mmCIF file of C-alpha atoms in Angstrom:
data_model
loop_
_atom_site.group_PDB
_atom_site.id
_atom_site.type_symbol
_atom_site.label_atom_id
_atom_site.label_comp_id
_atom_site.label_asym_id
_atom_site.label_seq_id
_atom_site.Cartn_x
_atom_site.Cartn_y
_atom_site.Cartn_z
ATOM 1 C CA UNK A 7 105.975 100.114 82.096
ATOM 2 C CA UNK A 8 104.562 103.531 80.321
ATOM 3 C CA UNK A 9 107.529 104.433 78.476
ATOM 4 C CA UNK A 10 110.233 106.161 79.018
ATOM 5 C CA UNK A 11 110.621 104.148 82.520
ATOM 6 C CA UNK A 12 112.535 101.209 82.254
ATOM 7 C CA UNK A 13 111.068 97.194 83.662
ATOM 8 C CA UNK A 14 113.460 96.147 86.363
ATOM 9 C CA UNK A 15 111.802 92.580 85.887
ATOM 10 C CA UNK A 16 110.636 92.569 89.555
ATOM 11 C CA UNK A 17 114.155 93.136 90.778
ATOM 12 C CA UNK A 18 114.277 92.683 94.804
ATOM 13 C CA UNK A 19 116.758 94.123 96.625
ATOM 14 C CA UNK A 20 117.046 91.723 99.694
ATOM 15 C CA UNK A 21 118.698 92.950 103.005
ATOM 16 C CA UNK A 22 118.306 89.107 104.347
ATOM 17 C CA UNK A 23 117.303 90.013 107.624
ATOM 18 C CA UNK A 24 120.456 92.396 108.528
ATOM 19 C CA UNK A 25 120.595 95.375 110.526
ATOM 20 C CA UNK A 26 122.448 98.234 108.489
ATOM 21 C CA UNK A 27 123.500 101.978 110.043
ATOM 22 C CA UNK A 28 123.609 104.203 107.191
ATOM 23 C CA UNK A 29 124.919 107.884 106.653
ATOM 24 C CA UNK A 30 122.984 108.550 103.513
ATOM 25 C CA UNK A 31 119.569 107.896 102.289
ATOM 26 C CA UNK A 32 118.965 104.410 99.922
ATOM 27 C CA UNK A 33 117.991 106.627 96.918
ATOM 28 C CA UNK A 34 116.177 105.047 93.496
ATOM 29 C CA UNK A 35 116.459 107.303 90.032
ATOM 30 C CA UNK A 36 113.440 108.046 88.354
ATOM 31 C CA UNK A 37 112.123 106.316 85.470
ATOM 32 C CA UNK A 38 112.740 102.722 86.938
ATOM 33 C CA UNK A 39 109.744 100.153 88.096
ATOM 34 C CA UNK A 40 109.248 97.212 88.864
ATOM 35 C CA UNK A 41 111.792 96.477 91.969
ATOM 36 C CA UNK A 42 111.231 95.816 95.620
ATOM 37 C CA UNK A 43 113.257 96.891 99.191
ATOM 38 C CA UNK A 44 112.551 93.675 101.394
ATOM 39 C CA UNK A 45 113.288 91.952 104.520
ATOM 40 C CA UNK A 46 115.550 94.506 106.901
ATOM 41 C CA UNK A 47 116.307 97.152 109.167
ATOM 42 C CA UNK A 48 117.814 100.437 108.085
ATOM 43 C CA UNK A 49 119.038 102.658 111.242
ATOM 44 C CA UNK A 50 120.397 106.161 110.722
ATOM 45 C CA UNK A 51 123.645 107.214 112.030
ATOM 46 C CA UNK A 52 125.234 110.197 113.656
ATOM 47 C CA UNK A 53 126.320 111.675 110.169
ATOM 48 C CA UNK A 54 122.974 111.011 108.940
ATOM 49 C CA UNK A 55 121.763 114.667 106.775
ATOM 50 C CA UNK A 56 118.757 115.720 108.630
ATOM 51 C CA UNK A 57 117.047 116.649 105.587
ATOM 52 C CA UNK A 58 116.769 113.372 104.201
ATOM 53 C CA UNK A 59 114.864 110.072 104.568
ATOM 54 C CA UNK A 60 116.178 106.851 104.956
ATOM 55 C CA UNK A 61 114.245 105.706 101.442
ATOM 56 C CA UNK A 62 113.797 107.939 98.662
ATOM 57 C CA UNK A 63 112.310 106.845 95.222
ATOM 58 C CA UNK A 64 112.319 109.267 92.745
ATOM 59 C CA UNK A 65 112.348 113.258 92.488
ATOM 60 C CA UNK A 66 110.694 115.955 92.294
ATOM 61 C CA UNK A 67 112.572 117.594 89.131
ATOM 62 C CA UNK A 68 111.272 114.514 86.842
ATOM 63 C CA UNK A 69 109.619 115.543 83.918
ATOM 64 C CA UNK A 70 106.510 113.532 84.084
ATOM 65 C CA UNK A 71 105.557 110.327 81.785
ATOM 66 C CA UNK A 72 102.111 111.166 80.216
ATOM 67 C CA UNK A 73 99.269 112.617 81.690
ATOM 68 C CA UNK A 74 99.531 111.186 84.950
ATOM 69 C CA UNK A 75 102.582 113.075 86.172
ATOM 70 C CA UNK A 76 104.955 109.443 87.206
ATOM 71 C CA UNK A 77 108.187 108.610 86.969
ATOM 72 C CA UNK A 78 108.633 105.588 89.008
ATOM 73 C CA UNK A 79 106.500 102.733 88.431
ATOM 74 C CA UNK A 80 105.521 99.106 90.771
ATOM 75 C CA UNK A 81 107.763 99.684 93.622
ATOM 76 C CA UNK A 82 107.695 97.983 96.517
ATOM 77 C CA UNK A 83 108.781 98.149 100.437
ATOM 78 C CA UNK A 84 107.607 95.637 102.585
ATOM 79 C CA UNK A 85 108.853 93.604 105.985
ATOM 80 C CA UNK A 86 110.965 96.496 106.566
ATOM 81 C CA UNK A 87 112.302 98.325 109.985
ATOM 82 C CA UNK A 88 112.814 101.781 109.538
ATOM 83 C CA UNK A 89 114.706 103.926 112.669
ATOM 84 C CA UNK A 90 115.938 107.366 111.806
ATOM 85 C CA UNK A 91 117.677 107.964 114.956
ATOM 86 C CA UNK A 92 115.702 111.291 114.902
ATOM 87 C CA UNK A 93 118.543 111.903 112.785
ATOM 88 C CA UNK A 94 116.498 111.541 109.386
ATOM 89 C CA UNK A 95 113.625 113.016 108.463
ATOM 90 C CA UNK A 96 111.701 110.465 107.733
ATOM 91 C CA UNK A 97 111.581 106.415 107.075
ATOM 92 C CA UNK A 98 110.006 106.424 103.032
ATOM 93 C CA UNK A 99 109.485 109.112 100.713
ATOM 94 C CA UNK A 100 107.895 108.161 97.231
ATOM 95 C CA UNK A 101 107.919 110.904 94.894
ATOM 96 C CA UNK A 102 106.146 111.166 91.522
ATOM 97 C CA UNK A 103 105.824 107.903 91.380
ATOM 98 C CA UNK A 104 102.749 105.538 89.667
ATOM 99 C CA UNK A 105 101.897 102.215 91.579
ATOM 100 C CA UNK A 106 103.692 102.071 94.763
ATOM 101 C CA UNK A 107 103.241 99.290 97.663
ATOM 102 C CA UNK A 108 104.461 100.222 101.163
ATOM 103 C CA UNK A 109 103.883 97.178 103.680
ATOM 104 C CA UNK A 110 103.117 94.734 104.441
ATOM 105 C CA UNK A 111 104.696 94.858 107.991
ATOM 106 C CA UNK A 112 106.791 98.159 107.488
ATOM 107 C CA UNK A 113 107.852 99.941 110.793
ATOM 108 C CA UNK A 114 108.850 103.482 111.171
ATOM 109 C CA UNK A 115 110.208 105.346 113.827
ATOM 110 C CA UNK A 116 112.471 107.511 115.419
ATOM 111 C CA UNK A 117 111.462 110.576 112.683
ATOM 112 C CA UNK A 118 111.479 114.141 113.298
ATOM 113 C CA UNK A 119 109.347 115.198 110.211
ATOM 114 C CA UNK A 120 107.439 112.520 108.461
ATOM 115 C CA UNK A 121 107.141 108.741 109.122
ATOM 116 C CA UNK A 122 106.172 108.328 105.124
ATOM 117 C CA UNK A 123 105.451 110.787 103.028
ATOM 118 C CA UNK A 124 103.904 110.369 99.331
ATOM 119 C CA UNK A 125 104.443 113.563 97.607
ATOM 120 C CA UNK A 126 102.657 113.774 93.163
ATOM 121 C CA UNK A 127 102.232 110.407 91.255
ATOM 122 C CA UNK A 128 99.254 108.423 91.825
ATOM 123 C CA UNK A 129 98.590 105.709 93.635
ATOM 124 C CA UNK A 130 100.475 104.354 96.423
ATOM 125 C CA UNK A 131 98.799 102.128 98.931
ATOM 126 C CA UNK A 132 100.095 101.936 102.668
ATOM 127 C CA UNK A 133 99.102 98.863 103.792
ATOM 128 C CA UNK A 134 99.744 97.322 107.399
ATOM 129 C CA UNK A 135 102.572 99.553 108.764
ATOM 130 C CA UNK A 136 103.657 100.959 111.924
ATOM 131 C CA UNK A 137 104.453 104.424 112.595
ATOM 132 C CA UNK A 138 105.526 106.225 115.775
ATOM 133 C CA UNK A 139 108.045 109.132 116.188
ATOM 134 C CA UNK A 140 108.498 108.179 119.964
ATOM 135 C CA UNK A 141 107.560 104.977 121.799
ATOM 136 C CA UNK A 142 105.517 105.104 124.628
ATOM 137 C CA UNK A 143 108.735 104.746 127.130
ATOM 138 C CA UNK A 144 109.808 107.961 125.799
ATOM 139 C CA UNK A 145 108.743 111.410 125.920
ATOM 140 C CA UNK A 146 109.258 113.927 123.021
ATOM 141 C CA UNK A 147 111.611 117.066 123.390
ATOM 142 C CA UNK A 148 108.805 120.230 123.623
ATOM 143 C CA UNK A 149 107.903 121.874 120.286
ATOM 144 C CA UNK A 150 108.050 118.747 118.156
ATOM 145 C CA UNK A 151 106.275 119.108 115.328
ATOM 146 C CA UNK A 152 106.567 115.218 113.342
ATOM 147 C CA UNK A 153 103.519 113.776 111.006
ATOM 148 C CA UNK A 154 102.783 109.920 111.199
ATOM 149 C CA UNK A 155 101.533 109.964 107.365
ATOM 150 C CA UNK A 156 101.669 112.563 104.875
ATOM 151 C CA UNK A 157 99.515 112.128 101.034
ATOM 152 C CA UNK A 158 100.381 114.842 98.752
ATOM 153 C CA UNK A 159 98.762 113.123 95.731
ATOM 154 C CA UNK A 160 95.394 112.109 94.707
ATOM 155 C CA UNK A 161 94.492 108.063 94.530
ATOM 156 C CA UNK A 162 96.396 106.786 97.292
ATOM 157 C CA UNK A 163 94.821 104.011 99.758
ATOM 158 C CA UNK A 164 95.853 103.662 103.573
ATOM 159 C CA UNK A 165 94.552 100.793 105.168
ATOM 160 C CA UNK A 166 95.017 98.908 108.401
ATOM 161 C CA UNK A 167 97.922 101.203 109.491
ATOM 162 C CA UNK A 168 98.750 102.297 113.229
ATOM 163 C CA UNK A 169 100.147 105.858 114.090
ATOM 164 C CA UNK A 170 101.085 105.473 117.739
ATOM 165 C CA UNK A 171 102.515 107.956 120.681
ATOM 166 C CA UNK A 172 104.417 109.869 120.058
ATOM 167 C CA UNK A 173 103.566 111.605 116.658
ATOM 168 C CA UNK A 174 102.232 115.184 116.782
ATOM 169 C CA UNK A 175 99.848 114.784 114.166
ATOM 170 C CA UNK A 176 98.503 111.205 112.978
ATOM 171 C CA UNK A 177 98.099 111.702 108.817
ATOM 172 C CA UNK A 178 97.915 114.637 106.737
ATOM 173 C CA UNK A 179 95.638 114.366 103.553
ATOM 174 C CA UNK A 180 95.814 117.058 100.695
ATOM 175 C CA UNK A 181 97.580 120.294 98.972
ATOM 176 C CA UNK A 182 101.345 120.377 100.370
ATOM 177 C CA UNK A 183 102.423 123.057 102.006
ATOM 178 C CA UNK A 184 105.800 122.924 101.439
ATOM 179 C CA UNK A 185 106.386 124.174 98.224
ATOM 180 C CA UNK A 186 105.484 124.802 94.370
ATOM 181 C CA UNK A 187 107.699 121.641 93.820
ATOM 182 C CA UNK A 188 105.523 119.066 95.612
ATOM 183 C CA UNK A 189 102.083 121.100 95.484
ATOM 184 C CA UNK A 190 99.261 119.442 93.523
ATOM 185 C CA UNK A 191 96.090 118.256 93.424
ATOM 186 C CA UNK A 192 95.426 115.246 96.582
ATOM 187 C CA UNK A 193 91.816 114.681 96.410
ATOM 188 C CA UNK A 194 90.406 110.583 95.673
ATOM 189 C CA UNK A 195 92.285 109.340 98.894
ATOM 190 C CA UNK A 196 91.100 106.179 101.045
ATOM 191 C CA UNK A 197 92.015 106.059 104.438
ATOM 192 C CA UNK A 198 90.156 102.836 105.988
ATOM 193 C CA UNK A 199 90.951 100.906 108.897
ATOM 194 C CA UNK A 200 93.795 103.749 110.526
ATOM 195 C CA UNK A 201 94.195 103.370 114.137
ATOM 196 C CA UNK A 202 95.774 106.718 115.106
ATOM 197 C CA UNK A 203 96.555 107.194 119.186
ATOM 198 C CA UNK A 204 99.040 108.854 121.313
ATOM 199 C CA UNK A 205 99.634 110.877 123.999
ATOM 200 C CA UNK A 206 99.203 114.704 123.023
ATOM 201 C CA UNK A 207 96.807 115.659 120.468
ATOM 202 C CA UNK A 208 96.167 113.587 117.792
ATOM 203 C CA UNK A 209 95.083 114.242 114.807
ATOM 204 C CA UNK A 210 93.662 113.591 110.880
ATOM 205 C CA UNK A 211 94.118 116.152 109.183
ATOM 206 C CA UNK A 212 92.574 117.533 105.437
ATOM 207 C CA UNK A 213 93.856 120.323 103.626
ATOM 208 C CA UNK A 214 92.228 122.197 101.307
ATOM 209 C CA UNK A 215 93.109 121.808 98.080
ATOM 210 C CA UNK A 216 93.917 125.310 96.281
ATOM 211 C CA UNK A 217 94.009 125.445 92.737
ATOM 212 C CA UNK A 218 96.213 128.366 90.669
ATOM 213 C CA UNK A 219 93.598 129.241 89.369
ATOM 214 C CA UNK A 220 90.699 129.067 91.256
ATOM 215 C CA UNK A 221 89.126 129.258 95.332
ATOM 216 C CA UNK A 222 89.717 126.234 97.591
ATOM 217 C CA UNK A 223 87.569 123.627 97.578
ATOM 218 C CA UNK A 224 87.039 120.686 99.769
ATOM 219 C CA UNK A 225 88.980 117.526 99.286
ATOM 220 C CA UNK A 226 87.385 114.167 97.451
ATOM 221 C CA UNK A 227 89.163 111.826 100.522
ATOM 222 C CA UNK A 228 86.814 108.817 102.406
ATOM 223 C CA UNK A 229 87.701 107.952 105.807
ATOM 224 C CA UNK A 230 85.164 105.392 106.009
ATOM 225 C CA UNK A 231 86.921 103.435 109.397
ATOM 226 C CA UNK A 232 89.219 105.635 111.418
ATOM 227 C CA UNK A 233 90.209 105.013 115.515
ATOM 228 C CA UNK A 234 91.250 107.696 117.287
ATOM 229 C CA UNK A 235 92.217 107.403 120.821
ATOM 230 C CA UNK A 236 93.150 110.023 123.323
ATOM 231 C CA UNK A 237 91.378 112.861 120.527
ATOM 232 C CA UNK A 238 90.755 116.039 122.553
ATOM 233 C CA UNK A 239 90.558 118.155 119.424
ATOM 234 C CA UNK A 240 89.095 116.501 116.253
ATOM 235 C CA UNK A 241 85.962 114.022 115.622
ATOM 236 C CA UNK A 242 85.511 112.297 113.084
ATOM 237 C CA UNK A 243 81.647 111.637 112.168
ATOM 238 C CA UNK A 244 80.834 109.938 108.352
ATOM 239 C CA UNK A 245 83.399 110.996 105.969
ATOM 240 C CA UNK A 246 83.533 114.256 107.612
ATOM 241 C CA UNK A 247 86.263 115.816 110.301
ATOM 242 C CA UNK A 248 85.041 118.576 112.283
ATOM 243 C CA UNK A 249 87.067 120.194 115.384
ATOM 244 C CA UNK A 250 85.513 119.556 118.889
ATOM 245 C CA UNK A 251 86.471 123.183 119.720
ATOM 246 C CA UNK A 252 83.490 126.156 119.676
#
């Protein structure tokens, strides 16, 4: 580990194949690596804060090892069930963190903001996960606004992922919008293989990245194989997204 983070020595925190309500977020300090979050379901309850997901690694008020701006290192969440109950924000949320491994077989839903979001560090790869706010059974309340997949960080890979009905909007690449605290850079991205459908508009989404100092310019992200099914609004042609609307 890039010091000052501490080697958990591949610590795994095992949930042996149990169902578990919770009322607060499963929350991991900064400077640790090295650990994994295996085998489980996690289900929000009542008293869950609505602010909050149901994992959380890191912060946002780290100060940053080195150059590349991490705090966490080699974390891992795999074989995972994630329901927030639309109680919880969201299922993950890795923050500032260097080397992070979400799947295989992670499945999120029941979110009203963000299935998993990756806000600063570098990194993370999503890799053969489910997201959906809504099953297909179900129809969302009007004005819901949830994102399957949110990257606020350059360097991240998301692979062979499904965001199914009903999520608003499918994955959101680039500059955050919410905030001096998670804003930064988010070009370098690779989304391949991302099956995104559902049952209003779908969509992939880029942002703009906008420096300090400087004029926006256009993000550094491949989408070399995206799906998109049921897409009134957006097409996506090359590495390039361009709105079907005149």
């Amino acid at each position: 580990m890039a010091p000052p983070v501490v080697n958990l020595g591949g610590v795994t925190l095992d949930l042996g194949g149990g169902l578990y309500n919770v009322s607060a977020p499963l929350v991991f300090p900064p400077l640790v690596g090295n650990f994994k979050i295996i085998q489980g379901t996690l289900r929000a309850s009542g008293d869950f804060p609505p602010g909050r997901f149901l994992i959380e690694v890191g912060t946002f008020n780290c100060t940053s090892v080195g150059h590349q701006g991490t705090c966490n290192q080699a974390v891992t969440v795999a074989n995972m069930y994630l329901d927030g109950s639309h109680k919880a924000a969201g299922g993950v949320n890795i923050r500032t963190t260097m080397g992070a491994t979400i799947g295989p077989s992670v499945f999120v839903v029941g979110f009203h903001d963000t299935g998993i979001r990756v806000d600063g560090g570098h990194e993370t790869v999503i890799v053969e996960s489910w997201v959906g706010d809504y099953f297909w059974t179900n129809f969302p309340p009007q004005g819901y606004s949830s994102i399957g997949i949110e990257l606020n960080g350059p360097d991240n890979v998301l692979t062979n992922v499904v965001v199914f009905v009903h999520t608003k909007i499918g994955v959101i690449v680039g500059w955050s919008a919410r905030g001096a605290s998670t804003a930064q850079y988010a070009g370098c991205n690779m989304l391949e293989g991302v099956h995104v459908w559902n049952g209003g508009p779908t969509q992939v989404r880029p942002r703009a990245h906008s420096p300090r100092d400087g004029p926006a310019v256009a993000q550094s992200t491949l989408f070399p194989s995206i799906c998109l099914f049921e897409c009134p609004n957006f097409l996506i042609a090359g590495n390039r997204i361009s709105s079907r609307v005149p």
